[in-house]
Amino acid sequence: MAKLVVLSAGLAGRSHELNVDKTTIGRVEDNTFQIAEPSISSHHCEILLRGSDVLVKDLNSTNGTFINGKKVSESVLKPGQVLRLGQIEIRLEDGAPSGPIAPAAATAAAPVPAGAPAPAPAGAGTAGKKLADSTMLMQRGVSLSELEQGPRSAPFDTASKAFTKKTNKANRWIFVTAAVVLVVIVFVLLYAFSRVGH
């Protein structure tokens, strides 16, 4: 059965099986799959099962819904693709083993003694190796395949929201006031020196 697996650090390994026709994902409790994270909208998107297709539909979220870095409003999500909601990345897995998935850091924590054979992946043959590779998670860093794909898109839609430096009106008023006080002091000193000279 298809399921969604959270990849982002802090929530890595959380998963949700897609066992109903409609699954809502969002920050609040009334969603089918709640992810309480500030970058996710209260009702961010919905996942619809249409035969063998998994359809993702954005629900006018604030930070957008992305599939493999491309912003979508409604699109098919395929197994292995990464769905990004705000700052949270989720991968669609098809037929993965049940049970919690350990982050890569926890998997790599147990060193293998010198001369001992490497632990065998779950399952047998190349299918088991492929399955084990697909469930390994990285908390930080970039894989070689991601580097080959080119730069990732920005986490938010920056094309419509250009970054601008905020002006600090308080500093501006302090500077103007200081300049006026300085000019008054200069005039008072000039007046005082002119009176002393006469």
mmCIF file of C-alpha atoms in Angstrom:
data_model
loop_
_atom_site.group_PDB
_atom_site.id
_atom_site.type_symbol
_atom_site.label_atom_id
_atom_site.label_comp_id
_atom_site.label_asym_id
_atom_site.label_seq_id
_atom_site.Cartn_x
_atom_site.Cartn_y
_atom_site.Cartn_z
ATOM 1 C CA MET A 1 0.000 0.000 0.000
ATOM 2 C CA ALA A 2 1.245 3.499 -0.833
ATOM 3 C CA LYS A 3 2.294 5.685 2.055
ATOM 4 C CA LEU A 4 3.748 9.122 2.713
ATOM 5 C CA VAL A 5 7.034 9.238 4.669
ATOM 6 C CA VAL A 6 8.321 12.508 6.155
ATOM 7 C CA LEU A 7 11.989 13.152 5.309
ATOM 8 C CA SER A 8 12.620 16.472 7.099
ATOM 9 C CA ALA A 9 14.757 16.487 10.243
ATOM 10 C CA GLY A 10 12.814 16.511 13.486
ATOM 11 C CA LEU A 11 9.857 14.721 11.907
ATOM 12 C CA ALA A 12 11.833 12.139 9.891
ATOM 13 C CA GLY A 13 10.280 8.715 9.749
ATOM 14 C CA ARG A 14 6.696 9.785 10.459
ATOM 15 C CA SER A 15 4.468 8.101 7.927
ATOM 16 C CA HIS A 16 0.854 7.871 6.846
ATOM 17 C CA GLU A 17 -0.684 5.050 4.811
ATOM 18 C CA LEU A 18 -2.962 6.166 1.989
ATOM 19 C CA ASN A 19 -5.809 3.749 2.730
ATOM 20 C CA VAL A 20 -8.755 6.082 1.975
ATOM 21 C CA ASP A 21 -9.775 7.892 -1.222
ATOM 22 C CA LYS A 22 -9.132 11.350 0.272
ATOM 23 C CA THR A 23 -6.394 12.366 2.728
ATOM 24 C CA THR A 24 -5.993 15.947 3.905
ATOM 25 C CA ILE A 25 -2.630 17.213 5.121
ATOM 26 C CA GLY A 26 -2.259 20.298 7.296
ATOM 27 C CA ARG A 27 -1.195 21.859 10.549
ATOM 28 C CA VAL A 28 -4.468 21.539 12.493
ATOM 29 C CA GLU A 29 -5.950 18.449 14.157
ATOM 30 C CA ASP A 30 -8.938 17.914 11.830
ATOM 31 C CA ASN A 31 -6.636 16.797 8.961
ATOM 32 C CA THR A 32 -6.244 13.101 8.162
ATOM 33 C CA PHE A 33 -2.431 13.545 8.346
ATOM 34 C CA GLN A 34 -1.559 16.345 10.768
ATOM 35 C CA ILE A 35 1.908 17.888 10.551
ATOM 36 C CA ALA A 36 2.138 20.588 13.212
ATOM 37 C CA GLU A 37 4.868 22.736 11.628
ATOM 38 C CA PRO A 38 4.623 26.546 11.149
ATOM 39 C CA SER A 39 5.433 26.549 7.396
ATOM 40 C CA ILE A 40 2.462 24.259 6.670
ATOM 41 C CA SER A 41 -0.994 25.822 6.244
ATOM 42 C CA SER A 42 -3.867 24.749 8.478
ATOM 43 C CA HIS A 43 -5.326 22.818 5.496
ATOM 44 C CA HIS A 44 -2.370 22.649 3.101
ATOM 45 C CA CYS A 45 -3.295 20.029 0.478
ATOM 46 C CA GLU A 46 -5.270 16.896 -0.151
ATOM 47 C CA ILE A 47 -4.206 13.547 -1.569
ATOM 48 C CA LEU A 48 -6.781 11.796 -3.754
ATOM 49 C CA LEU A 49 -6.536 8.158 -4.852
ATOM 50 C CA ARG A 50 -7.758 7.859 -8.458
ATOM 51 C CA GLY A 51 -7.305 4.227 -9.481
ATOM 52 C CA SER A 52 -3.558 3.620 -9.417
ATOM 53 C CA ASP A 53 -2.770 7.377 -9.471
ATOM 54 C CA VAL A 54 -2.060 9.483 -6.393
ATOM 55 C CA LEU A 55 -3.308 13.019 -7.093
ATOM 56 C CA VAL A 56 -2.040 15.977 -5.034
ATOM 57 C CA LYS A 57 -4.255 19.071 -4.890
ATOM 58 C CA ASP A 58 -3.058 22.301 -3.215
ATOM 59 C CA LEU A 59 -5.701 23.957 -1.012
ATOM 60 C CA ASN A 60 -4.509 27.567 -1.582
ATOM 61 C CA SER A 61 -1.697 27.093 0.915
ATOM 62 C CA THR A 62 0.466 30.034 1.947
ATOM 63 C CA ASN A 63 3.864 28.490 1.152
ATOM 64 C CA GLY A 64 2.821 26.297 -1.782
ATOM 65 C CA THR A 65 2.888 22.632 -2.713
ATOM 66 C CA PHE A 66 5.849 21.300 -4.708
ATOM 67 C CA ILE A 67 6.625 17.961 -6.376
ATOM 68 C CA ASN A 68 10.377 17.420 -6.933
ATOM 69 C CA GLY A 69 10.923 21.187 -6.587
ATOM 70 C CA LYS A 70 8.200 22.224 -9.078
ATOM 71 C CA LYS A 71 5.227 24.197 -7.729
ATOM 72 C CA VAL A 72 1.903 22.511 -8.451
ATOM 73 C CA SER A 73 -1.754 23.263 -7.861
ATOM 74 C CA GLU A 74 -2.903 19.782 -8.911
ATOM 75 C CA SER A 75 -0.631 16.987 -10.121
ATOM 76 C CA VAL A 76 0.016 13.236 -9.975
ATOM 77 C CA LEU A 77 2.587 12.150 -7.370
ATOM 78 C CA LYS A 78 4.556 9.040 -8.317
ATOM 79 C CA PRO A 79 6.366 6.636 -5.965
ATOM 80 C CA GLY A 80 9.825 7.946 -5.073
ATOM 81 C CA GLN A 81 8.938 11.584 -5.805
ATOM 82 C CA VAL A 82 9.331 14.177 -3.057
ATOM 83 C CA LEU A 83 6.351 16.306 -2.051
ATOM 84 C CA ARG A 84 7.322 19.566 -0.304
ATOM 85 C CA LEU A 85 4.779 21.407 1.813
ATOM 86 C CA GLY A 86 6.290 24.615 3.190
ATOM 87 C CA GLN A 87 9.612 23.479 4.691
ATOM 88 C CA ILE A 88 8.581 19.811 5.097
ATOM 89 C CA GLU A 89 9.615 17.173 2.559
ATOM 90 C CA ILE A 90 7.592 13.967 2.191
ATOM 91 C CA ARG A 91 8.296 11.014 -0.116
ATOM 92 C CA LEU A 92 5.636 8.764 -1.612
ATOM 93 C CA GLU A 93 6.586 5.124 -1.121
ATOM 94 C CA ASP A 94 4.812 2.185 -2.667
ATOM 95 C CA GLY A 95 4.817 -1.187 -0.910
ATOM 96 C CA ALA A 96 7.457 -0.239 1.690
ATOM 97 C CA PRO A 97 7.756 -2.472 4.759
ATOM 98 C CA SER A 98 5.545 -1.535 7.689
ATOM 99 C CA GLY A 99 7.029 -0.124 10.856
ATOM 100 C CA PRO A 100 9.002 3.007 11.697
ATOM 101 C CA ILE A 101 11.816 4.081 9.407
ATOM 102 C CA ALA A 102 15.058 5.043 11.115
ATOM 103 C CA PRO A 103 16.909 8.169 9.974
ATOM 104 C CA ALA A 104 20.232 7.558 8.216
ATOM 105 C CA ALA A 105 22.162 8.971 11.176
ATOM 106 C CA ALA A 106 20.692 6.314 13.496
ATOM 107 C CA THR A 107 21.304 3.544 10.942
ATOM 108 C CA ALA A 108 24.917 4.596 10.493
ATOM 109 C CA ALA A 109 25.533 4.882 14.262
ATOM 110 C CA ALA A 110 26.416 1.211 14.786
ATOM 111 C CA PRO A 111 29.947 0.639 13.452
ATOM 112 C CA VAL A 112 30.766 -2.656 11.756
ATOM 113 C CA PRO A 113 33.830 -4.356 13.283
ATOM 114 C CA ALA A 114 36.848 -4.795 11.019
ATOM 115 C CA GLY A 115 36.678 -8.016 9.019
ATOM 116 C CA ALA A 116 32.976 -8.555 9.750
ATOM 117 C CA PRO A 117 30.632 -8.804 6.781
ATOM 118 C CA ALA A 118 28.413 -5.811 6.087
ATOM 119 C CA PRO A 119 24.854 -6.261 7.319
ATOM 120 C CA ALA A 120 22.508 -7.600 4.628
ATOM 121 C CA PRO A 121 19.682 -5.320 3.514
ATOM 122 C CA ALA A 122 16.083 -6.264 4.296
ATOM 123 C CA GLY A 123 14.716 -8.735 1.753
ATOM 124 C CA ALA A 124 16.706 -10.836 -0.663
ATOM 125 C CA GLY A 125 18.745 -10.048 -3.773
ATOM 126 C CA THR A 126 18.694 -6.744 -5.638
ATOM 127 C CA ALA A 127 15.017 -6.069 -4.791
ATOM 128 C CA GLY A 128 15.872 -6.046 -1.059
ATOM 129 C CA LYS A 129 18.863 -3.771 -1.647
ATOM 130 C CA LYS A 130 16.745 -1.381 -3.679
ATOM 131 C CA LEU A 131 14.096 -1.346 -0.953
ATOM 132 C CA ALA A 132 16.657 -0.701 1.788
ATOM 133 C CA ASP A 133 18.208 2.130 -0.243
ATOM 134 C CA SER A 134 14.824 3.753 -0.798
ATOM 135 C CA THR A 135 14.072 3.879 2.942
ATOM 136 C CA MET A 136 17.360 5.386 4.067
ATOM 137 C CA LEU A 137 16.923 9.022 5.056
ATOM 138 C CA MET A 138 19.411 11.851 5.219
ATOM 139 C CA GLN A 139 18.831 14.480 7.852
ATOM 140 C CA ARG A 140 21.193 16.992 6.258
ATOM 141 C CA GLY A 141 23.273 17.247 3.100
ATOM 142 C CA VAL A 142 22.792 16.724 -0.613
ATOM 143 C CA SER A 143 22.986 13.487 -2.572
ATOM 144 C CA LEU A 144 24.935 13.147 -5.817
ATOM 145 C CA SER A 145 21.702 12.724 -7.804
ATOM 146 C CA GLU A 146 20.371 16.011 -6.387
ATOM 147 C CA LEU A 147 23.582 17.773 -7.414
ATOM 148 C CA GLU A 148 23.255 16.403 -10.936
ATOM 149 C CA GLN A 149 19.684 17.713 -11.177
ATOM 150 C CA GLY A 150 20.898 21.293 -10.729
ATOM 151 C CA PRO A 151 19.960 23.947 -8.188
ATOM 152 C CA ARG A 152 16.860 23.452 -6.112
ATOM 153 C CA SER A 153 14.077 25.994 -6.222
ATOM 154 C CA ALA A 154 13.626 28.389 -3.348
ATOM 155 C CA PRO A 155 11.429 27.140 -0.480
ATOM 156 C CA PHE A 156 8.912 29.878 -1.141
ATOM 157 C CA ASP A 157 7.629 31.564 -4.266
ATOM 158 C CA THR A 158 10.224 34.374 -4.327
ATOM 159 C CA ALA A 159 9.339 35.476 -7.849
ATOM 160 C CA SER A 160 6.201 37.190 -6.588
ATOM 161 C CA LYS A 161 7.662 38.355 -3.280
ATOM 162 C CA ALA A 162 10.949 40.152 -3.876
ATOM 163 C CA PHE A 163 13.142 40.623 -0.847
ATOM 164 C CA THR A 164 13.410 44.250 0.220
ATOM 165 C CA LYS A 165 15.294 45.857 3.041
ATOM 166 C CA LYS A 166 13.012 47.263 5.675
ATOM 167 C CA THR A 167 13.521 50.921 6.514
ATOM 168 C CA ASN A 168 13.867 51.755 10.158
ATOM 169 C CA LYS A 169 11.858 54.948 10.744
ATOM 170 C CA ALA A 170 13.017 55.234 14.353
ATOM 171 C CA ASN A 171 16.677 55.461 13.286
ATOM 172 C CA ARG A 172 15.763 58.032 10.635
ATOM 173 C CA TRP A 173 13.990 60.231 13.218
ATOM 174 C CA ILE A 174 16.907 59.961 15.639
ATOM 175 C CA PHE A 175 19.320 61.005 12.884
ATOM 176 C CA VAL A 176 17.148 64.013 11.873
ATOM 177 C CA THR A 177 16.744 65.115 15.500
ATOM 178 C CA ALA A 178 20.490 64.820 16.133
ATOM 179 C CA ALA A 179 21.217 66.885 13.005
ATOM 180 C CA VAL A 180 18.786 69.648 14.109
ATOM 181 C CA VAL A 181 20.298 69.717 17.630
ATOM 182 C CA LEU A 182 23.810 69.915 16.133
ATOM 183 C CA VAL A 183 22.820 72.860 13.893
ATOM 184 C CA VAL A 184 21.265 74.681 16.887
ATOM 185 C CA ILE A 185 24.457 74.133 18.948
ATOM 186 C CA VAL A 186 26.624 75.471 16.097
ATOM 187 C CA PHE A 187 24.444 78.613 15.795
ATOM 188 C CA VAL A 188 24.514 79.150 19.589
ATOM 189 C CA LEU A 189 28.323 78.838 19.630
ATOM 190 C CA LEU A 190 28.715 81.223 16.680
ATOM 191 C CA TYR A 191 26.387 83.721 18.359
ATOM 192 C CA ALA A 192 28.308 83.414 21.657
ATOM 193 C CA PHE A 193 31.689 83.935 19.921
ATOM 194 C CA SER A 194 30.370 86.931 17.999
ATOM 195 C CA ARG A 195 29.156 88.559 21.250
ATOM 196 C CA VAL A 196 32.515 87.954 22.947
ATOM 197 C CA GLY A 197 34.316 89.591 20.030
ATOM 198 C CA HIS A 198 32.351 92.890 20.372
#
